[in-house]
Amino acid sequence: MSWFNYYGLIAVVIILIPNIICAITDKTAYENSFNNRFFIIAEQIGRYGCMAFMVFNIPYTYFNFWFGCALYVYLAVNGALLVFYCLGWIIFRKSRGVAKAVWLSVTPSAIFLFSGIMLTSVLLIACAVIFSVAHITISVKNAQKSD
């Protein structure tokens, strides 16, 4: 894989589509009642870093797949996780509980972290860890406050 990861771009677009639809159809879906600046900033840094490093492979921080059939494993696992993520949006489309928050925050976190490990992308792994901790925390705290 070169400096541009088409598969990563497709994964990011698939993750964004249900989020955009939700933002358009439900104006209150993204209200944040957990006002911890540290977590909010960390989540944004992690989110945009993950999206960028899923698509762009930065030389000397990216070492490509580390075993023979890794591309197939990468595509199969990410494909399954993306289907799982989209199913979560369908299953929980009308609810707002902790289960929805966990499903829709853990799944993209797993996609980013798995991709970083498979691609041995140091920057993607770092951003995925930051994003995962912050995004899961914010999502669960917001869901708990709305219940």
Short mmCIF file of C-alpha atoms in Angstrom, two decimals:
data_model
loop_
_atom_site.label_atom_id
_atom_site.label_comp_id
_atom_site.label_asym_id
_atom_site.label_seq_id
_atom_site.Cartn_x
_atom_site.Cartn_y
_atom_site.Cartn_z
CA MET A 1 0.00 0.00 0.00
CA SER A 2 1.30 3.43 -0.88
CA TRP A 3 0.84 6.73 0.93
CA PHE A 4 -2.91 6.71 0.15
CA ASN A 5 -5.19 4.03 1.61
CA TYR A 6 -8.35 3.67 -0.50
CA TYR A 7 -9.73 1.02 1.83
CA GLY A 8 -9.31 3.35 4.79
CA LEU A 9 -11.10 6.13 2.91
CA ILE A 10 -14.04 3.81 2.21
CA ALA A 11 -14.17 2.80 5.90
CA VAL A 12 -14.17 6.44 7.05
CA VAL A 13 -16.96 7.32 4.60
CA ILE A 14 -19.05 4.34 5.78
CA ILE A 15 -18.56 5.45 9.40
CA LEU A 16 -19.54 9.04 8.56
CA ILE A 17 -22.71 8.31 6.53
CA PRO A 18 -24.98 7.25 9.43
CA ASN A 19 -23.56 10.06 11.58
CA ILE A 20 -24.42 12.65 8.92
CA ILE A 21 -27.91 11.20 8.45
CA CYS A 22 -28.47 11.27 12.21
CA ALA A 23 -27.22 14.86 12.51
CA ILE A 24 -29.64 15.96 9.77
CA THR A 25 -32.68 14.06 11.03
CA ASP A 26 -32.23 14.44 14.82
CA LYS A 27 -30.93 17.84 15.90
CA THR A 28 -30.69 16.78 19.57
CA ALA A 29 -28.69 13.60 18.98
CA TYR A 30 -25.32 15.24 19.48
CA GLU A 31 -26.02 17.37 22.53
CA ASN A 32 -23.11 17.06 24.93
CA SER A 33 -24.01 17.20 28.61
CA PHE A 34 -20.61 15.88 29.74
CA ASN A 35 -18.62 19.13 29.75
CA ASN A 36 -15.11 17.95 30.49
CA ARG A 37 -12.79 20.03 28.26
CA PHE A 38 -9.95 17.52 28.45
CA PHE A 39 -12.08 14.67 27.12
CA ILE A 40 -13.77 16.84 24.48
CA ILE A 41 -10.44 18.08 23.10
CA ALA A 42 -8.87 14.61 23.28
CA GLU A 43 -11.85 13.13 21.44
CA GLN A 44 -11.57 15.67 18.62
CA ILE A 45 -7.80 15.23 18.27
CA GLY A 46 -8.23 11.46 18.23
CA ARG A 47 -11.20 11.55 15.83
CA TYR A 48 -9.59 13.74 13.18
CA GLY A 49 -6.25 12.01 13.59
CA CYS A 50 -7.88 8.61 13.07
CA MET A 51 -9.75 9.77 9.99
CA ALA A 52 -6.59 11.30 8.51
CA PHE A 53 -4.28 8.39 9.29
CA MET A 54 -6.82 5.83 8.04
CA VAL A 55 -6.50 7.49 4.63
CA PHE A 56 -2.95 8.84 4.54
CA ASN A 57 0.07 6.70 5.37
CA ILE A 58 2.84 8.95 6.64
CA PRO A 59 6.36 7.70 5.80
CA TYR A 60 8.47 6.49 8.74
CA THR A 61 5.37 6.17 10.95
CA TYR A 62 3.68 3.50 8.85
CA PHE A 63 5.24 0.10 8.20
CA ASN A 64 2.55 -1.68 6.12
CA PHE A 65 1.06 -5.08 6.75
CA TRP A 66 3.23 -7.39 8.80
CA PHE A 67 2.22 -10.84 7.51
CA GLY A 68 1.35 -12.46 4.20
CA CYS A 69 -2.44 -12.46 4.09
CA ALA A 70 -2.83 -9.34 6.22
CA LEU A 71 -4.71 -7.40 3.55
CA TYR A 72 -7.43 -10.07 3.50
CA VAL A 73 -7.65 -10.13 7.29
CA TYR A 74 -7.74 -6.30 7.33
CA LEU A 75 -10.58 -6.20 4.78
CA ALA A 76 -12.58 -9.04 6.36
CA VAL A 77 -12.40 -7.81 9.95
CA ASN A 78 -12.97 -4.16 9.06
CA GLY A 79 -15.84 -5.17 6.77
CA ALA A 80 -17.45 -7.15 9.58
CA LEU A 81 -16.94 -4.28 12.05
CA LEU A 82 -18.43 -1.78 9.59
CA VAL A 83 -21.49 -4.01 9.09
CA PHE A 84 -21.75 -4.35 12.88
CA TYR A 85 -21.54 -0.54 13.23
CA CYS A 86 -24.25 0.08 10.61
CA LEU A 87 -26.45 -2.57 12.25
CA GLY A 88 -26.07 -0.67 15.51
CA TRP A 89 -27.44 2.45 13.87
CA ILE A 90 -30.39 0.47 12.53
CA ILE A 91 -31.12 -1.44 15.76
CA PHE A 92 -30.80 1.61 18.06
CA ARG A 93 -32.21 4.24 15.68
CA LYS A 94 -34.95 5.31 18.10
CA SER A 95 -33.25 4.72 21.45
CA ARG A 96 -30.80 6.77 23.50
CA GLY A 97 -29.53 4.37 26.18
CA VAL A 98 -26.13 3.25 27.36
CA ALA A 99 -26.27 0.17 25.11
CA LYS A 100 -26.47 2.41 22.04
CA ALA A 101 -23.66 4.61 23.35
CA VAL A 102 -21.40 1.64 23.96
CA TRP A 103 -22.17 -0.04 20.61
CA LEU A 104 -21.67 3.13 18.57
CA SER A 105 -18.52 4.22 20.38
CA VAL A 106 -16.70 0.91 20.84
CA THR A 107 -17.17 -0.25 17.24
CA PRO A 108 -15.46 2.69 15.46
CA SER A 109 -12.79 2.62 18.16
CA ALA A 110 -12.17 -1.04 17.33
CA ILE A 111 -12.02 -0.26 13.61
CA PHE A 112 -9.42 2.46 14.11
CA LEU A 113 -7.32 0.48 16.57
CA PHE A 114 -7.44 -2.74 14.53
CA SER A 115 -6.50 -0.83 11.37
CA GLY A 116 -3.58 0.83 13.10
CA ILE A 117 -2.27 -2.49 14.38
CA MET A 118 -2.70 -4.26 11.04
CA LEU A 119 -1.02 -1.44 9.13
CA THR A 120 1.55 -0.91 11.89
CA SER A 121 0.79 2.80 11.73
CA VAL A 122 2.19 4.41 14.86
CA LEU A 123 0.18 7.60 14.44
CA LEU A 124 -3.09 5.75 13.79
CA ILE A 125 -2.58 3.56 16.87
CA ALA A 126 -1.83 6.61 19.04
CA CYS A 127 -4.85 8.53 17.76
CA ALA A 128 -7.06 5.44 18.09
CA VAL A 129 -6.13 5.01 21.74
CA ILE A 130 -6.79 8.70 22.48
CA PHE A 131 -10.08 8.62 20.53
CA SER A 132 -11.23 5.36 22.13
CA VAL A 133 -10.77 6.48 25.71
CA ALA A 134 -12.30 9.91 25.16
CA HIS A 135 -15.14 8.90 22.82
CA ILE A 136 -16.33 5.94 24.89
CA THR A 137 -16.19 8.01 28.09
CA ILE A 138 -18.11 10.93 26.60
CA SER A 139 -20.69 8.70 24.93
CA VAL A 140 -21.41 6.68 28.07
CA LYS A 141 -21.50 9.75 30.36
CA ASN A 142 -23.92 11.51 28.00
CA ALA A 143 -26.13 8.42 27.82
CA GLN A 144 -26.17 8.07 31.60
CA LYS A 145 -27.22 11.70 32.02
CA SER A 146 -30.03 11.37 29.49
CA ASP A 147 -31.51 8.25 31.16
#
